[in-house]
Amino acid sequence: MATKEEFLNNIANELGRPRITAPVEKPVWRHQPQHAVLQGLSQDQLVEALQAQCAVGHTSVDVVPLAQLEATLDRILDGLQADSVIAADDRRNDEFGMTTYYEQLKNKMDMHIWKEEAGEENLRFAERARVGITFSDVTLAESGTVVLFMNEQMGRGISLLPHAHIAIVPKSTIVPRMTQAAQTVRGKLKGEGKVPSCVSFISGPSKSADIEMNLVVGVHGPVEVFYIVVDDQ
Amino acid sequence: MSIRISNDPYDKRIDKGVANDFMRESIASAQGRFRSGKLAASEELGDWEDWRSLGEEIRTHTLNHLDYYLNQLTEQVEARGGNVFFAKDAAEANEYIKKVAQSKNAKKVVKSKSMVTEEIGLNKALAEVGADVVETDLGEWILQLDGDLPSHIVTPALHLNKEQIKDTFVKYRGYDSTSTPEDLALFARKQLREEFLAADIGITGCNFAIAESGTVTLVTNEGNARLSTTLPKTQISVMGMERIVPTWEEMEVLVSLLTRSAVGQKLTSYITAITGVRQEGETDGPEEYHLVIVDNGRSKILGTEFQSALHCIRCAACINACPVYRQIGGHAYGSIYPGPIGAVLTPLLDGYENHKELPYASTLCAACTDACPVKIPLHEHLVRHRENIVELGMAPKMEKVAMKGFVQWASHPAAYKLSSKLARTAMKPWTKDEKITDGPSILKEWTKERDFPAPPKETFRHWFKNRKEEK
Amino acid sequence: MKVSLFITCMADIFAWQVGKATVELLEKYGCEVDFPEGQTCCGQPSYNSGYKKETIKSMKHMIDVFEDAEYIVGPSGSCVYMLREYEHILKDDPEYSEKAKKFSRKAYEITQFLYEVLEVRNIPSTFKGKVTYHPSCHMTRLLGVKEAPLRLLESIEGVDVVPLPQAEDCCGFGGTFAVKNAVISGRMVDEKAHHVEETEAEYLVGGDMACLMNIQGRLTREGKNVEVLHIVEILNQFSNEEVKK
């Protein structure tokens, strides 16, 4: 069995030099086109770009003021004939009125908040829930993507196992593209010393083109995806 | 399975591919869609050439410092509660993964699409210890049910039509609905969800490992990689040792290049970045995590003229651009890596002996080189392979004689002049109506498919000389 | 301007009229054309087959033959690309590296030379007809000559250029590929011939004799009524007086 040292020494050897032990400073890349994409757009223009991409990406988008968030959620849940919902225990729930909204939902349907102490029940519930609701941590206008930093309040299963996923997108989270999201994650690494155990970039519903190159929506992940952009500024 | 997928000789594989009309049509149509999608998506990015240059820069730097970045990756994964194993070949990788499976007493393993696990023949190895591996990518699952092989690295079941797929589902899983892709996919969703829920171990490949944070990034559209990294308690990621980037910034760039080049999407539905085991308080994700880093012939490519072949990010853009692939399909290459990159990589990983025809399965039209998002000079690598094959004495004797003769001819103007003058006369026996329809010797291969022109009465140099004299 | 013609073996033996048109075109635009008699083939067939060491001998011969040339101009994107590769192939050769560099940098494909060096934009050719253009692979992707031939063709009043479907696809020639992988090559050229037919053009035009010979061979085999011409044969149809206008 090769040890790590043997393995890495062999690489250095094949590259025709000794092992690199001192930290490597990565170069400043000569080409950096990524920063120019959707640069200089206002937040409203970014919302438009997001909507345009979602329109071709099988993702439904509503753009509403905070006061209409609940009504929008009601409408989407009705449309989905939702009888069970699982949601993240997000730090933003209070600010966006979700804490009371979820309380009220409990009177109408099966409602579960993902919590550490619920243990295995979190996944079990997510597996049979019709809808999963999360916030977006960073939102990418170019690709119509919500980025979720998973943690004990927001398990991976909420946005994955149910039939539908609703992402509440605070308008302030929208950035041009993945470039900015990568910088945010690097910021976490520098600030907190670590990155989340799972960062999920989600761009609409699950898809496949494996059968005769025909696009089919909804293979393993959610079949329907909704973004609600909420003006929080 | 391993890298070699057929024992048939090259010619037989080609004949089989060329004769499969359905496959050729479906590849032609798929290539058309891939190409137009890629074109649109790359145009939207703005300066595509700058993006390619950046991709190349990143890959070059990373490979030149590979030992450093792999070491950093290892430290970071371990800091996040993961185990890292370095495997110098397929056997070591399989042995390790088998041990993990045994220690978990695993009966069922779900796997999301991964070329490197195909390359090392992992499924077979796990079956030896009683673990049943279920492929969860829709295309891979279809192939697995019927014991078929992938013919493309992004859409593995490209060679099958929906009726064939329906038949497979009926035969192996009692399917009783229509052959529409929607119904077929819905059936697969239900069947595979059960497998995910029952799985003891989830296995994934790795599109890009991020050294600075110990992260493995997975690019999918279906979500099977997400399920594989959410439900099972134990997760194993297997990566080719070159699939690494320094930081999240470079991951971002390469993912953008990959999704656009592969499927013409700005991003695929899911980019999932997994770092180590679940954190304290988290109630899903793996409790045990293993990263297996595989060499299996790759290190031998470092430091050689072929090093840039390791830039490959497995997007299949070269395959989708290749007019030869279109005519013969993936299986004809006899390797799990088909198309131009397969013709370059396979002899490097598995030797010339079994793959010496592959570097010639190209017209050197350079459509591959043009399409590659990280600027691998694929057609030039194919010429380098041919040089090696000649050097090793593995080229056909007839060709050697012909080429030596050719070079003599091209180095000696007198011989050249004489032969060009005599060409018409020499061809006369086979000429009819100023063309040759059934030529002799090597010309026969040409005239099987098309006519060959008879050399005209005049040669250029004769005309030029006369003209000069007339003046 | 002094130009040394690089005829290419294909045109020398199989298409003297292409050489004639090239010479006449250059002369009409004021070039003094010479033809170094000792020239042979660019060496691509053996080089691309892996016989590098052997080919270097004939490459050096070509460099010597064209040593005094100011410009080297030839009617083939592929062969001219090969001349441009000499610089890279011989970069470590103590005796020839400098010579090769000089040699490679003065090599031009004919439409490229007309367009880039002589800055010709309008061709007063009297040619009339519906043509479709096959952009050969090495000319377009490796030599990087994409615009010149098309712009020049389109500048001709009587020429109607119809786009060729999947024009960028290789015709299946590929040098020894056409005999070594004859079955695949046959399928490729068949596809190309069908695309040509779809355009309903009267003429198929290109800048590389080898590709044209391949496609023509298939068209005649299938009994198709499309005439195949090298681009210079179309560009050259005007008299000396007209260029001065």
Short mmCIF file of N, CA and C in Angstrom, two decimals, chain B residues 59 64 168 178 207 219 233 256 267 291 299 316-317 336 363 386 414 434 449:
data_model
loop_
_atom_site.label_atom_id
_atom_site.label_comp_id
_atom_site.label_asym_id
_atom_site.label_seq_id
_atom_site.Cartn_x
_atom_site.Cartn_y
_atom_site.Cartn_z
N ARG B 59 -5.22 25.01 -14.71
CA ARG B 59 -4.85 23.59 -14.76
C ARG B 59 -3.34 23.41 -14.78
N ASN B 64 1.42 21.52 -11.98
CA ASN B 64 2.84 21.74 -11.67
C ASN B 64 3.12 21.78 -10.17
N THR B 168 -35.95 -2.75 -21.46
CA THR B 168 -35.07 -3.09 -20.34
C THR B 168 -35.83 -2.99 -19.01
N THR B 178 -45.71 3.57 -20.43
CA THR B 178 -45.36 3.92 -21.81
C THR B 178 -43.84 4.12 -22.00
N ASN B 207 -15.73 15.95 -9.20
CA ASN B 207 -15.42 16.81 -10.35
C ASN B 207 -14.21 17.69 -10.04
N VAL B 219 -20.88 17.78 -9.71
CA VAL B 219 -21.69 18.50 -10.68
C VAL B 219 -22.72 17.54 -11.27
N LYS B 233 -25.08 6.74 5.67
CA LYS B 233 -24.29 7.15 6.84
C LYS B 233 -22.79 7.20 6.52
N SER B 256 -17.80 26.58 -14.26
CA SER B 256 -18.44 27.36 -15.33
C SER B 256 -18.02 26.82 -16.71
N LEU B 267 -25.16 26.76 -15.34
CA LEU B 267 -24.75 25.82 -14.29
C LEU B 267 -25.69 24.63 -14.41
N LEU B 291 -12.02 9.74 1.41
CA LEU B 291 -11.63 10.25 0.09
C LEU B 291 -10.51 9.37 -0.44
N SER B 299 0.44 9.47 -12.79
CA SER B 299 1.70 10.16 -12.46
C SER B 299 2.75 9.97 -13.56
N ALA B 316 -16.47 16.35 -22.20
CA ALA B 316 -16.89 15.70 -23.44
C ALA B 316 -17.08 16.66 -24.61
N ALA B 317 -16.64 17.89 -24.47
CA ALA B 317 -16.78 18.82 -25.61
C ALA B 317 -16.04 18.28 -26.84
N ILE B 336 -13.32 3.04 -21.74
CA ILE B 336 -14.38 3.84 -21.11
C ILE B 336 -14.22 5.32 -21.43
N THR B 363 -8.93 12.39 -38.02
CA THR B 363 -8.41 13.01 -39.24
C THR B 363 -7.49 14.18 -38.90
N ARG B 386 1.46 8.81 -32.41
CA ARG B 386 1.85 8.12 -33.64
C ARG B 386 3.38 8.04 -33.71
N ALA B 414 14.62 15.39 -58.11
CA ALA B 414 14.67 14.68 -59.39
C ALA B 414 13.64 13.54 -59.41
N GLU B 434 -11.27 9.72 -67.22
CA GLU B 434 -10.47 10.61 -66.38
C GLU B 434 -10.64 10.36 -64.88
N GLU B 449 -14.71 3.88 -51.48
CA GLU B 449 -15.67 4.86 -51.00
C GLU B 449 -15.91 6.01 -51.96
#
